[in-house]
Short mmCIF file of C-alpha atoms in Angstrom, two decimals:
data_model
loop_
_atom_site.label_atom_id
_atom_site.label_comp_id
_atom_site.label_asym_id
_atom_site.label_seq_id
_atom_site.Cartn_x
_atom_site.Cartn_y
_atom_site.Cartn_z
CA MET A 13 7.73 -209.18 78.90
CA THR A 14 7.43 -211.89 76.22
CA THR A 15 4.39 -213.65 74.80
CA SER A 16 5.91 -217.14 75.05
CA GLY A 17 3.55 -219.88 76.17
CA VAL A 18 0.60 -218.25 74.45
CA LYS A 19 -2.19 -220.52 73.21
CA CYS A 20 -4.91 -218.05 72.28
CA VAL A 21 -5.24 -214.46 71.10
CA LEU A 22 -8.18 -212.18 71.82
CA ILE A 23 -8.60 -209.30 69.39
CA ASP A 24 -10.61 -206.10 69.71
CA LEU A 25 -12.43 -205.01 66.55
CA SER A 26 -13.32 -201.33 66.13
CA GLY A 27 -10.16 -199.23 66.16
CA THR A 28 -7.91 -202.28 66.10
CA LEU A 29 -8.87 -204.16 62.92
CA HIS A 30 -11.19 -201.62 61.33
CA ILE A 31 -12.69 -198.14 61.65
CA GLU A 32 -16.32 -198.23 60.50
CA ASP A 33 -16.16 -199.87 57.02
CA GLU A 34 -12.42 -199.47 56.46
CA GLU A 35 -9.63 -201.88 57.37
CA VAL A 36 -6.83 -200.60 59.56
CA PRO A 37 -4.06 -200.94 56.94
CA GLY A 38 -2.41 -204.38 56.94
CA SER A 39 -4.89 -205.99 59.32
CA VAL A 40 -6.45 -208.49 56.89
CA ASP A 41 -3.05 -209.91 55.96
CA ALA A 42 -1.85 -209.88 59.57
CA LEU A 43 -4.92 -211.83 60.69
CA GLU A 44 -4.25 -214.46 58.04
CA ARG A 45 -0.66 -214.79 59.30
CA LEU A 46 -1.92 -215.23 62.84
CA ARG A 47 -4.49 -217.83 61.80
CA ALA A 48 -1.79 -219.77 59.92
CA SER A 49 -0.10 -220.40 63.28
CA ASP A 50 -1.36 -222.93 65.82
CA LEU A 51 -2.83 -220.19 68.02
CA LYS A 52 -6.55 -219.98 68.69
CA VAL A 53 -8.17 -216.65 67.79
CA ARG A 54 -11.34 -214.96 69.04
CA PHE A 55 -12.68 -211.45 68.55
CA VAL A 56 -13.98 -209.68 71.65
CA THR A 57 -15.84 -206.44 71.30
CA ASN A 58 -17.83 -203.85 73.22
CA THR A 59 -19.50 -202.76 69.99
CA THR A 60 -23.19 -202.26 70.72
CA LYS A 61 -24.32 -200.17 67.76
CA GLU A 62 -25.18 -203.27 65.71
CA SER A 63 -26.13 -206.90 66.27
CA LYS A 64 -23.64 -209.73 66.00
CA ARG A 65 -25.15 -210.74 62.64
CA VAL A 66 -24.71 -207.24 61.20
CA LEU A 67 -21.22 -206.95 62.71
CA VAL A 68 -20.05 -210.25 61.18
CA GLN A 69 -21.50 -209.18 57.84
CA ARG A 70 -19.58 -205.89 58.05
CA LEU A 71 -16.31 -207.66 58.89
CA ASN A 72 -16.66 -210.03 55.95
CA GLN A 73 -17.42 -207.15 53.59
CA ILE A 74 -14.20 -205.47 54.72
CA GLY A 75 -12.23 -208.65 53.98
CA PHE A 76 -11.96 -210.48 57.30
CA ASN A 77 -13.11 -214.08 57.06
CA VAL A 78 -15.27 -214.30 60.20
CA VAL A 79 -18.08 -216.57 61.38
CA PRO A 80 -20.39 -215.80 64.36
CA ASP A 81 -18.68 -218.29 66.67
CA ASP A 82 -15.44 -216.33 66.24
CA VAL A 83 -16.98 -213.30 67.95
CA PHE A 84 -17.81 -212.71 71.61
CA THR A 85 -19.73 -209.49 72.19
CA SER A 86 -20.80 -207.45 75.18
CA LEU A 87 -24.32 -207.55 73.73
CA SER A 88 -24.29 -211.33 74.22
CA ALA A 89 -23.09 -210.88 77.79
CA ALA A 90 -25.86 -208.36 78.50
CA HIS A 91 -28.49 -210.63 76.96
CA ASN A 92 -27.34 -213.46 79.22
CA VAL A 93 -27.69 -211.25 82.32
CA VAL A 94 -31.18 -210.10 81.31
CA MET A 95 -32.36 -213.68 80.74
CA GLU A 96 -30.77 -215.06 83.91
CA LYS A 97 -32.39 -212.35 86.05
CA LYS A 98 -35.72 -212.49 84.17
CA LEU A 99 -35.65 -208.75 83.52
CA ARG A 100 -37.92 -206.70 81.25
CA PRO A 101 -35.47 -203.99 80.21
CA MET A 102 -35.87 -200.56 78.76
CA LEU A 103 -33.27 -200.92 75.99
CA LEU A 104 -31.18 -197.86 75.17
CA LEU A 105 -29.64 -199.49 72.11
CA ASP A 106 -29.17 -198.61 68.46
CA ASP A 107 -31.97 -200.02 66.32
CA ARG A 108 -29.40 -202.15 64.48
CA ALA A 109 -28.57 -203.97 67.73
CA MET A 110 -32.12 -204.69 68.84
CA GLU A 111 -32.37 -208.06 67.06
CA ASP A 112 -29.97 -209.54 69.63
CA PHE A 113 -32.79 -209.01 72.16
CA ASP A 114 -35.68 -210.26 70.00
CA ASP A 115 -36.56 -212.93 72.58
CA VAL A 116 -36.60 -210.47 75.50
CA THR A 117 -39.84 -208.98 76.88
CA THR A 118 -39.64 -205.20 77.16
CA GLU A 119 -43.22 -204.32 78.14
CA ASP A 120 -43.64 -202.73 81.58
CA PRO A 121 -39.85 -202.42 82.06
CA ASN A 122 -38.20 -203.23 85.38
CA ALA A 123 -34.58 -202.53 84.37
CA VAL A 124 -32.55 -200.17 82.18
CA VAL A 125 -29.92 -201.48 79.74
CA VAL A 126 -27.58 -198.94 78.13
CA GLY A 127 -25.35 -199.43 75.10
CA LEU A 128 -24.12 -197.06 72.40
CA ALA A 129 -27.31 -195.44 71.12
CA PRO A 130 -26.68 -191.89 69.86
CA ASP A 131 -30.26 -191.47 68.62
CA LYS A 132 -31.65 -192.50 72.02
CA PHE A 133 -29.48 -190.22 74.16
CA ASN A 134 -31.97 -187.36 74.33
CA TYR A 135 -33.76 -185.73 77.27
CA ARG A 136 -37.08 -187.56 76.86
CA VAL A 137 -35.56 -191.04 76.72
CA LEU A 138 -32.95 -190.43 79.41
CA ASN A 139 -35.59 -188.94 81.69
CA SER A 140 -37.72 -192.08 81.31
CA ALA A 141 -34.69 -194.16 82.28
CA PHE A 142 -34.01 -191.81 85.19
CA ARG A 143 -37.52 -192.35 86.57
CA LEU A 144 -37.25 -196.13 86.35
CA LEU A 145 -33.96 -196.06 88.25
CA LEU A 146 -35.40 -193.78 90.92
CA ASN A 147 -38.07 -196.44 91.47
CA GLY A 148 -35.37 -199.01 92.21
CA CYS A 149 -34.94 -200.69 88.82
CA PRO A 150 -31.40 -201.99 88.15
CA LEU A 151 -29.06 -200.25 85.70
CA ILE A 152 -27.06 -202.51 83.36
CA ALA A 153 -24.27 -200.93 81.32
CA ILE A 154 -23.22 -203.04 78.37
CA HIS A 155 -19.98 -201.12 78.78
CA LYS A 156 -18.79 -197.71 79.98
CA GLY A 157 -16.48 -196.76 77.13
CA ARG A 158 -15.53 -193.08 77.28
CA TYR A 159 -15.17 -192.59 73.53
CA TYR A 160 -14.43 -194.40 70.28
CA ARG A 161 -13.00 -193.60 66.85
CA ARG A 162 -15.18 -192.78 63.85
CA LYS A 163 -14.07 -191.72 60.38
CA ASP A 164 -14.74 -188.10 61.33
CA GLY A 165 -12.86 -188.28 64.63
CA LEU A 166 -13.41 -189.31 68.24
CA ALA A 167 -17.00 -189.61 69.49
CA LEU A 168 -18.63 -190.04 72.90
CA GLY A 169 -19.26 -193.61 74.00
CA PRO A 170 -22.05 -194.76 76.35
CA GLY A 171 -19.92 -194.28 79.48
CA PRO A 172 -20.71 -190.58 80.01
CA PHE A 173 -24.45 -191.27 79.75
CA VAL A 174 -24.28 -194.23 82.14
CA SER A 175 -22.32 -192.08 84.59
CA GLY A 176 -24.91 -189.32 84.27
CA LEU A 177 -27.70 -191.75 85.19
CA GLU A 178 -25.63 -193.03 88.12
CA TYR A 179 -24.94 -189.49 89.33
CA SER A 180 -28.55 -188.34 89.07
CA THR A 181 -30.14 -191.40 90.69
CA GLY A 182 -27.51 -192.80 93.04
CA ALA A 183 -27.75 -196.12 91.21
CA LYS A 184 -24.66 -198.20 90.55
CA ALA A 185 -24.47 -199.80 87.11
CA GLU A 186 -23.66 -203.45 86.62
CA VAL A 187 -21.09 -203.40 83.81
CA VAL A 188 -21.02 -206.57 81.70
CA GLY A 189 -18.53 -205.85 78.91
CA LYS A 190 -14.85 -204.98 78.87
CA PRO A 191 -12.97 -204.24 81.14
CA GLU A 192 -14.82 -206.63 83.50
CA THR A 193 -12.81 -209.76 84.38
CA HIS A 194 -15.89 -211.96 83.98
CA PHE A 195 -16.21 -210.81 80.35
CA PHE A 196 -12.67 -211.92 79.49
CA LEU A 197 -12.98 -215.22 81.32
CA SER A 198 -16.30 -215.94 79.59
CA ALA A 199 -14.68 -215.22 76.22
CA ILE A 200 -12.09 -217.99 76.71
CA SER A 201 -14.25 -220.44 78.66
CA ASP A 202 -14.48 -222.89 75.73
CA MET A 203 -11.04 -222.29 74.23
CA GLY A 204 -9.07 -224.75 76.35
CA CYS A 205 -6.62 -222.21 77.76
CA GLU A 206 -5.91 -220.35 80.97
CA PRO A 207 -5.73 -216.54 81.28
CA ASP A 208 -1.94 -216.56 81.50
CA GLN A 209 -1.87 -218.33 78.11
CA CYS A 210 -3.83 -215.53 76.42
CA VAL A 211 -2.86 -212.28 74.73
CA MET A 212 -5.33 -209.42 74.24
CA ILE A 213 -4.76 -206.89 71.43
CA GLY A 214 -6.68 -203.62 71.50
CA ASP A 215 -6.66 -199.84 71.11
CA ASP A 216 -8.30 -199.00 74.47
CA VAL A 217 -5.67 -198.89 77.19
CA ARG A 218 -8.22 -199.26 80.01
CA ASP A 219 -10.93 -201.54 78.64
CA ASP A 220 -8.84 -203.80 76.38
CA VAL A 221 -5.39 -203.81 77.95
CA GLY A 222 -6.01 -202.92 81.59
CA GLY A 223 -9.03 -205.20 81.81
CA SER A 224 -7.30 -208.19 80.23
CA GLN A 225 -4.19 -207.77 82.39
CA THR A 226 -6.35 -207.64 85.51
CA ALA A 227 -7.84 -210.95 84.33
CA GLY A 228 -4.33 -212.43 84.18
CA MET A 229 -3.64 -212.04 80.46
CA THR A 230 -0.91 -210.31 78.49
CA GLY A 231 -2.01 -207.00 76.96
CA ILE A 232 -0.81 -205.39 73.74
CA LEU A 233 -1.85 -201.78 73.11
CA VAL A 234 -2.00 -200.70 69.46
CA LYS A 235 -1.53 -197.07 68.42
CA THR A 236 -4.57 -196.97 66.16
CA GLY A 237 -8.27 -196.21 66.65
CA LYS A 238 -8.91 -194.32 69.87
CA TYR A 239 -5.26 -194.41 70.98
CA GLN A 240 -3.96 -191.02 72.16
CA ASP A 241 -0.34 -190.07 72.83
CA GLY A 242 0.66 -191.17 76.31
CA ASP A 243 -2.14 -193.72 76.79
CA GLU A 244 0.42 -196.35 77.74
CA THR A 245 1.22 -194.38 80.92
CA LYS A 246 -2.41 -194.28 82.11
CA ILE A 247 -2.63 -197.75 83.68
CA THR A 248 -0.62 -199.60 86.31
CA PRO A 249 0.95 -201.95 85.46
CA PRO A 250 1.54 -200.52 81.98
CA PRO A 251 0.76 -202.54 78.84
CA SER A 252 2.92 -205.63 78.43
CA HIS A 253 3.69 -204.40 74.91
CA VAL A 254 2.91 -201.37 72.76
CA ALA A 255 2.61 -201.88 68.99
CA SER A 256 2.24 -199.40 66.16
CA ASP A 257 -0.73 -201.33 64.77
CA PHE A 258 -2.33 -204.79 64.63
CA SER A 259 0.21 -206.08 62.12
CA HIS A 260 3.04 -205.11 64.48
CA ALA A 261 1.24 -206.80 67.38
CA VAL A 262 1.05 -210.03 65.35
CA ASP A 263 4.79 -209.71 64.64
CA ILE A 264 5.44 -209.50 68.40
CA ILE A 265 3.38 -212.62 69.12
CA LEU A 266 4.68 -214.75 66.26
CA GLY A 267 8.26 -213.62 66.90
CA SER A 268 8.06 -214.88 70.49
CA GLN A 269 6.53 -218.14 69.31
CA GLN A 270 9.40 -218.72 66.86
CA GLN A 271 11.99 -218.02 69.56
CA CYS A 272 10.44 -220.73 71.72
CA SER A 273 10.18 -223.36 68.96
#
């Protein structure tokens, strides 16, 4: 499958462009090559351990020239849901992400919102969430990622904790981030392109690639970050392309563009 006819490129962040504060080798230069083309670029991320402001600051410190409008986050999607439904959520979020909910009332909570919050995933906090859900409060999962890559290896994502709350209460979480189709369509809503004109690059075969392909996009799986041997066989249909890293993925896209010019 080729990437001809592409107008915009969606790019995952953690595990694809960087791991914590370190660039995935070659990614800064590859992004500049991509931006030098006539393709539109947007970063889409399920990262919930820090606010958009802190995330953009981190990316710029690494060497990626990024402004807030370049980034569409699952935190933003969750905030929109909370405001639209007039919820007062119990927020299971990292303290560095809380500023994205500064305008949200959290007193007397009537909902539970779960992101990646390692310091909050303890018995006392989870039991408080459990009791709210038993009383009929809705459960909102910013995403249900199984795991992610840190410098010291793979680490549990929020997915196992969301699933535990679902199992114990019978509640069904509303997932707002990747791999939900609505998330991908929202990310391109102001980019002037259709799903079949978009390519998604990411290291998560289910959330990045499977989700984007379900939304009608082309998916490129990179073998960095959380990628494990054989991941490309875990979804049907399989990834449109598999690349060794982000730089290789850019080569695939720009090579197809040159063939069509």
